Coordinates of C-alpha atoms in Angstrom, one line a residue:
M1 CA 183.6 19.4 -35.0
S2 CA 183.7 23.0 -34.0
D3 CA 184.4 25.9 -36.4
V4 CA 187.9 26.3 -35.0
E5 CA 188.7 22.5 -35.4
D6 CA 187.3 22.6 -38.9
L7 CA 189.5 25.5 -39.8
E8 CA 192.5 23.7 -38.4
V9 CA 191.9 20.9 -40.8
K10 CA 191.6 23.3 -43.7
I11 CA 194.9 25.1 -42.7
I12 CA 196.7 21.8 -42.7
E13 CA 195.2 20.8 -46.1
A14 CA 196.2 24.2 -47.6
L15 CA 199.8 23.9 -46.4
S16 CA 200.0 20.2 -47.5
K17 CA 199.0 21.2 -51.0
S18 CA 201.6 24.0 -51.1
K19 CA 204.8 22.0 -50.2
G20 CA 204.3 22.7 -46.5
H21 CA 204.8 26.5 -46.6
L22 CA 202.7 29.6 -47.2
T23 CA 202.9 33.2 -46.2
R24 CA 200.0 34.1 -43.9
N25 CA 198.4 36.2 -46.6
D26 CA 198.7 33.4 -49.2
L27 CA 197.3 31.0 -46.7
W28 CA 194.2 33.2 -46.1
K29 CA 193.6 33.2 -49.8
K30 CA 193.4 29.4 -49.8
L31 CA 190.9 29.2 -47.0
P32 CA 187.1 29.4 -47.4
T33 CA 186.8 32.7 -45.6
P34 CA 184.9 35.9 -46.6
N35 CA 187.0 38.2 -48.8
K36 CA 190.0 35.9 -48.2
Q37 CA 190.6 37.5 -44.8
P38 CA 190.9 35.8 -41.4
T39 CA 187.7 35.3 -39.5
Q40 CA 187.5 35.3 -35.7
E41 CA 188.1 31.6 -35.7
Y42 CA 191.4 31.8 -37.6
W43 CA 193.6 33.0 -34.8
P44 CA 192.5 30.4 -32.3
A45 CA 193.0 27.7 -35.0
E46 CA 196.5 28.9 -35.8
Q47 CA 197.5 29.1 -32.2
S48 CA 196.0 25.6 -31.5
L49 CA 198.1 24.1 -34.3
V50 CA 201.2 25.8 -33.0
D51 CA 200.5 24.4 -29.5
K52 CA 200.0 20.9 -31.0
Q53 CA 203.3 21.2 -32.9
K54 CA 201.5 20.8 -36.2
I55 CA 202.7 24.2 -37.6
V56 CA 205.3 26.8 -36.8
R57 CA 205.6 30.5 -37.5
R58 CA 208.7 31.9 -39.1
R59 CA 209.7 35.5 -39.5
G60 CA 212.1 37.4 -41.6
H61 CA 213.0 36.9 -45.3
R62 CA 211.5 33.4 -45.4
G63 CA 208.7 34.0 -43.0
G64 CA 205.3 32.5 -43.0
I65 CA 203.5 29.4 -41.8
Y66 CA 205.2 26.0 -42.1
L67 CA 204.1 22.4 -41.5
V68 CA 206.1 20.6 -38.9
D69 CA 207.4 17.2 -39.9
Q70 CA 206.3 15.0 -37.0
A71 CA 209.4 12.8 -37.5
D72 CA 211.4 15.8 -36.4
V73 CA 209.7 16.0 -33.0
I74 CA 212.0 14.6 -30.3
P75 CA 210.1 12.1 -28.1
T76 CA 209.1 13.2 -24.7
E77 CA 210.0 9.8 -23.2
V78 CA 213.7 9.2 -23.1
T79 CA 214.8 5.6 -23.0
A80 CA 218.1 3.8 -23.3
E81 CA 216.9 2.6 -26.7
T82 CA 216.2 6.1 -28.1
I83 CA 219.6 7.4 -26.8
K84 CA 221.4 4.4 -28.3
A85 CA 219.7 4.9 -31.7
A86 CA 220.3 8.6 -31.8
N87 CA 222.9 10.4 -33.9
P88 CA 225.6 12.2 -31.8
E89 CA 224.0 15.6 -31.9
T90 CA 220.5 14.3 -30.9
K91 CA 222.1 11.9 -28.3
Q92 CA 223.5 14.9 -26.5
I93 CA 220.1 16.6 -26.4
L94 CA 218.4 13.4 -25.2
M95 CA 221.0 12.9 -22.4
E96 CA 220.2 16.4 -21.2
R97 CA 216.5 15.8 -21.6
E98 CA 216.7 13.1 -18.9
Y99 CA 217.1 16.0 -16.4
Y100 CA 214.4 18.4 -17.7
D101 CA 211.4 17.0 -15.8
S102 CA 213.1 16.7 -12.5
I103 CA 214.6 20.2 -12.9
L104 CA 211.2 21.6 -13.7
G105 CA 209.6 19.8 -10.8
T106 CA 212.2 21.1 -8.4
I107 CA 211.7 24.7 -9.6
I108 CA 207.9 24.5 -9.3
S109 CA 208.1 23.0 -5.8
N110 CA 210.8 25.4 -4.5
W111 CA 211.0 28.7 -6.4
T112 CA 208.4 30.4 -4.3
L113 CA 210.5 29.7 -1.2
Q114 CA 212.6 32.7 -2.3
P115 CA 211.4 36.0 -0.8
G116 CA 208.8 37.9 -2.9
F117 CA 207.7 35.1 -5.2
T118 CA 204.0 34.0 -4.9
H119 CA 203.4 31.9 -8.0
V120 CA 205.5 29.9 -10.5
Y121 CA 204.5 28.0 -13.6
G122 CA 206.7 26.3 -16.2
A123 CA 207.2 24.0 -19.0
V124 CA 209.9 22.0 -20.8
T125 CA 210.2 23.7 -24.1
A126 CA 213.2 21.7 -25.6
G127 CA 211.3 18.8 -27.1
Q128 CA 210.2 20.4 -30.3
G129 CA 212.5 18.6 -32.7
R130 CA 214.1 20.6 -35.5
R131 CA 211.1 22.9 -36.1
Q132 CA 212.1 26.5 -36.4
T133 CA 211.3 28.8 -33.5
G134 CA 213.1 32.0 -34.6
G135 CA 216.7 31.0 -35.4
R136 CA 219.6 29.3 -33.9
W137 CA 219.6 28.9 -30.1
T138 CA 216.2 30.6 -29.7
R139 CA 214.6 27.6 -28.0
P140 CA 215.3 27.4 -24.3
D141 CA 215.2 24.0 -22.5
I142 CA 212.8 25.2 -19.8
V143 CA 210.7 28.3 -19.4
I144 CA 209.2 29.4 -16.1
C145 CA 206.8 32.3 -15.5
T146 CA 206.9 33.9 -12.1
V147 CA 204.7 36.2 -10.2
S148 CA 206.2 38.3 -7.4
E149 CA 204.8 40.7 -4.9
W150 CA 207.2 43.0 -3.1
L151 CA 206.4 44.7 0.2
F152 CA 207.1 48.2 -1.2
S153 CA 205.7 47.7 -4.7
S154 CA 202.3 49.0 -5.8
R155 CA 201.5 46.0 -8.1
P156 CA 202.6 42.4 -8.7
E157 CA 205.2 41.7 -11.3
G158 CA 205.1 39.0 -13.9
D159 CA 208.4 37.7 -15.3
V160 CA 209.4 35.1 -17.9
R161 CA 212.7 33.2 -17.2
T162 CA 214.5 30.9 -19.5
F163 CA 216.9 28.0 -18.6
E164 CA 219.6 26.5 -20.6
V165 CA 220.5 23.1 -19.1
K166 CA 224.0 21.7 -19.4
R167 CA 225.6 18.6 -17.8
F168 CA 228.8 19.5 -16.0
E169 CA 230.8 16.9 -18.0
A170 CA 229.7 18.6 -21.3
L171 CA 230.1 22.2 -20.1
D172 CA 231.9 24.9 -22.1
V173 CA 231.6 28.6 -22.5
L174 CA 229.4 28.1 -25.6
A175 CA 226.6 27.3 -23.1
V176 CA 226.6 30.9 -21.9
Y177 CA 226.0 32.2 -25.4
E178 CA 223.1 29.8 -25.8
A179 CA 221.6 31.2 -22.7
L180 CA 222.3 34.7 -23.9
S181 CA 220.3 34.1 -27.1
H182 CA 217.2 33.5 -25.0
K183 CA 217.5 36.8 -23.2
S184 CA 216.1 38.7 -26.2
K185 CA 212.7 37.0 -25.5
A186 CA 212.6 36.8 -21.8
H187 CA 213.1 39.0 -18.7
Y188 CA 215.8 36.8 -17.3
A189 CA 218.0 34.0 -18.7
Y190 CA 219.9 31.4 -16.7
L191 CA 222.4 28.7 -17.3
L192 CA 221.7 25.7 -15.1
I193 CA 224.6 23.2 -14.7
V194 CA 223.7 19.8 -13.3
N195 CA 225.9 16.9 -12.2
V196 CA 228.4 19.2 -10.5
P197 CA 230.9 17.1 -8.6
E198 CA 231.2 17.4 -4.8
R199 CA 234.8 18.4 -5.2
L200 CA 236.3 20.1 -8.3
S201 CA 239.8 19.5 -9.6
E202 CA 241.9 22.6 -10.3
D203 CA 241.1 22.3 -14.1
Q204 CA 237.4 22.0 -13.4
K205 CA 237.5 25.0 -11.1
A206 CA 239.2 27.0 -13.9
D207 CA 236.7 25.9 -16.5
L208 CA 233.8 26.9 -14.2
E209 CA 235.4 30.2 -13.4
G210 CA 235.7 30.9 -17.1
V211 CA 232.0 30.2 -17.7
L212 CA 231.1 32.5 -14.7
S213 CA 233.3 35.3 -16.0
V214 CA 231.6 35.3 -19.4
A215 CA 228.1 34.9 -17.9
G216 CA 228.7 37.8 -15.6
K217 CA 229.6 40.1 -18.4
H218 CA 226.3 39.4 -20.2
G219 CA 224.0 39.3 -17.2
I220 CA 223.3 35.6 -17.4
G221 CA 222.3 33.9 -14.1
V222 CA 224.3 30.7 -13.3
I223 CA 222.9 28.0 -11.1
T224 CA 224.9 24.8 -10.2
A225 CA 223.2 21.7 -8.9
K226 CA 224.8 18.6 -7.6
D227 CA 221.5 16.8 -7.7
P228 CA 218.6 18.3 -9.8
N229 CA 216.1 16.7 -7.4
D230 CA 217.6 18.2 -4.3
W231 CA 216.9 22.0 -4.0
S232 CA 219.4 22.2 -1.1
S233 CA 222.2 21.3 -3.5
W234 CA 221.3 24.2 -5.9
E235 CA 223.7 27.1 -5.7
F236 CA 222.9 30.5 -7.3
E237 CA 226.4 31.4 -8.4
L238 CA 225.3 34.5 -10.3
D239 CA 222.1 36.5 -10.3
A240 CA 220.5 37.2 -13.7
T241 CA 220.1 40.8 -14.7
R242 CA 216.9 42.0 -16.2
S243 CA 216.9 42.2 -20.0
D244 CA 215.6 44.9 -22.2
A245 CA 213.5 42.5 -24.3
D246 CA 210.3 44.2 -25.5
H247 CA 206.8 43.0 -24.5
Q248 CA 206.0 41.9 -28.0
A249 CA 209.0 39.5 -28.3
I250 CA 208.3 38.0 -24.8
N251 CA 204.6 37.6 -25.7
Q252 CA 205.4 35.9 -29.0
M253 CA 207.8 33.5 -27.4
L254 CA 205.1 32.4 -24.9
L255 CA 202.6 31.9 -27.7
D256 CA 205.1 30.0 -29.9
Q257 CA 206.8 27.8 -27.3
V258 CA 204.9 27.5 -24.0
P259 CA 201.8 25.3 -23.6
P260 CA 198.5 27.1 -23.3
D261 CA 197.7 25.9 -19.8
V262 CA 200.9 27.4 -18.5
R263 CA 200.1 30.7 -20.3
E264 CA 196.6 30.7 -18.9
H265 CA 197.7 30.1 -15.3
F266 CA 200.3 32.8 -15.6
H267 CA 197.8 35.3 -17.1
R268 CA 195.1 34.5 -14.5
S269 CA 197.5 34.9 -11.5
L270 CA 198.6 38.3 -12.7
R271 CA 195.0 39.4 -12.8
T272 CA 194.0 37.9 -9.4
V273 CA 196.9 38.5 -7.1
T274 CA 195.8 40.9 -4.3
V275 CA 198.2 43.8 -3.9
H276 CA 198.9 45.1 -0.4
I277 CA 200.9 48.3 0.0

């Protein structure tokens, strides 16, 4: 067992003995480290436990490090049995989750077809149960990281984009505000509506126009898709405007919610893309 893995075990033990919650300073005091301060192994151990969904960081008045109840983690495999057994709120999440993998696959395969984009990496970030990730509506369904290289730019750009996924039959204007809540921790935020009918009734048109109106006021991008697997059926109804989220907030969201392999690929691409002026 490596020093980092050994420290992971000790962190879990300390939290378990303290009702599952400690401030970071109190946690350090319970670890066998010199002067009760973090060693160089501590930060990789904490991040590894976050990535494994064993612990979660919280901020604010009740901030600190919390154990994650593994019973609260929504399963990645969605079956008819799990949907049938779920309560109404979780059932809605699971029904949406049926689309996440296909949506992510379509984005990964096709996003770089748009002018300027050279790399795209992404992950489904919705399947984290009820663990806290910063407050209500702060957990996007999908996060993608894009690298773009523009003809008249002196350097490549790296952007983080969040996606809130909604089935058309369950769509209402509240979905826009869910997407908006993600914009404080990303460069761009989108609402992606799937299962859009080939032909809309007058009432359906009115509902969609209402969503587009509110989204436009807040700079939320809106994409409609008749078939999540068919890129040609995706329509970019509204472009997303760039947010004023600070680098620290975006960085922390990536650390808290995005798998390490996606972060590493994104980081490496930003360092290795050759810039031509």
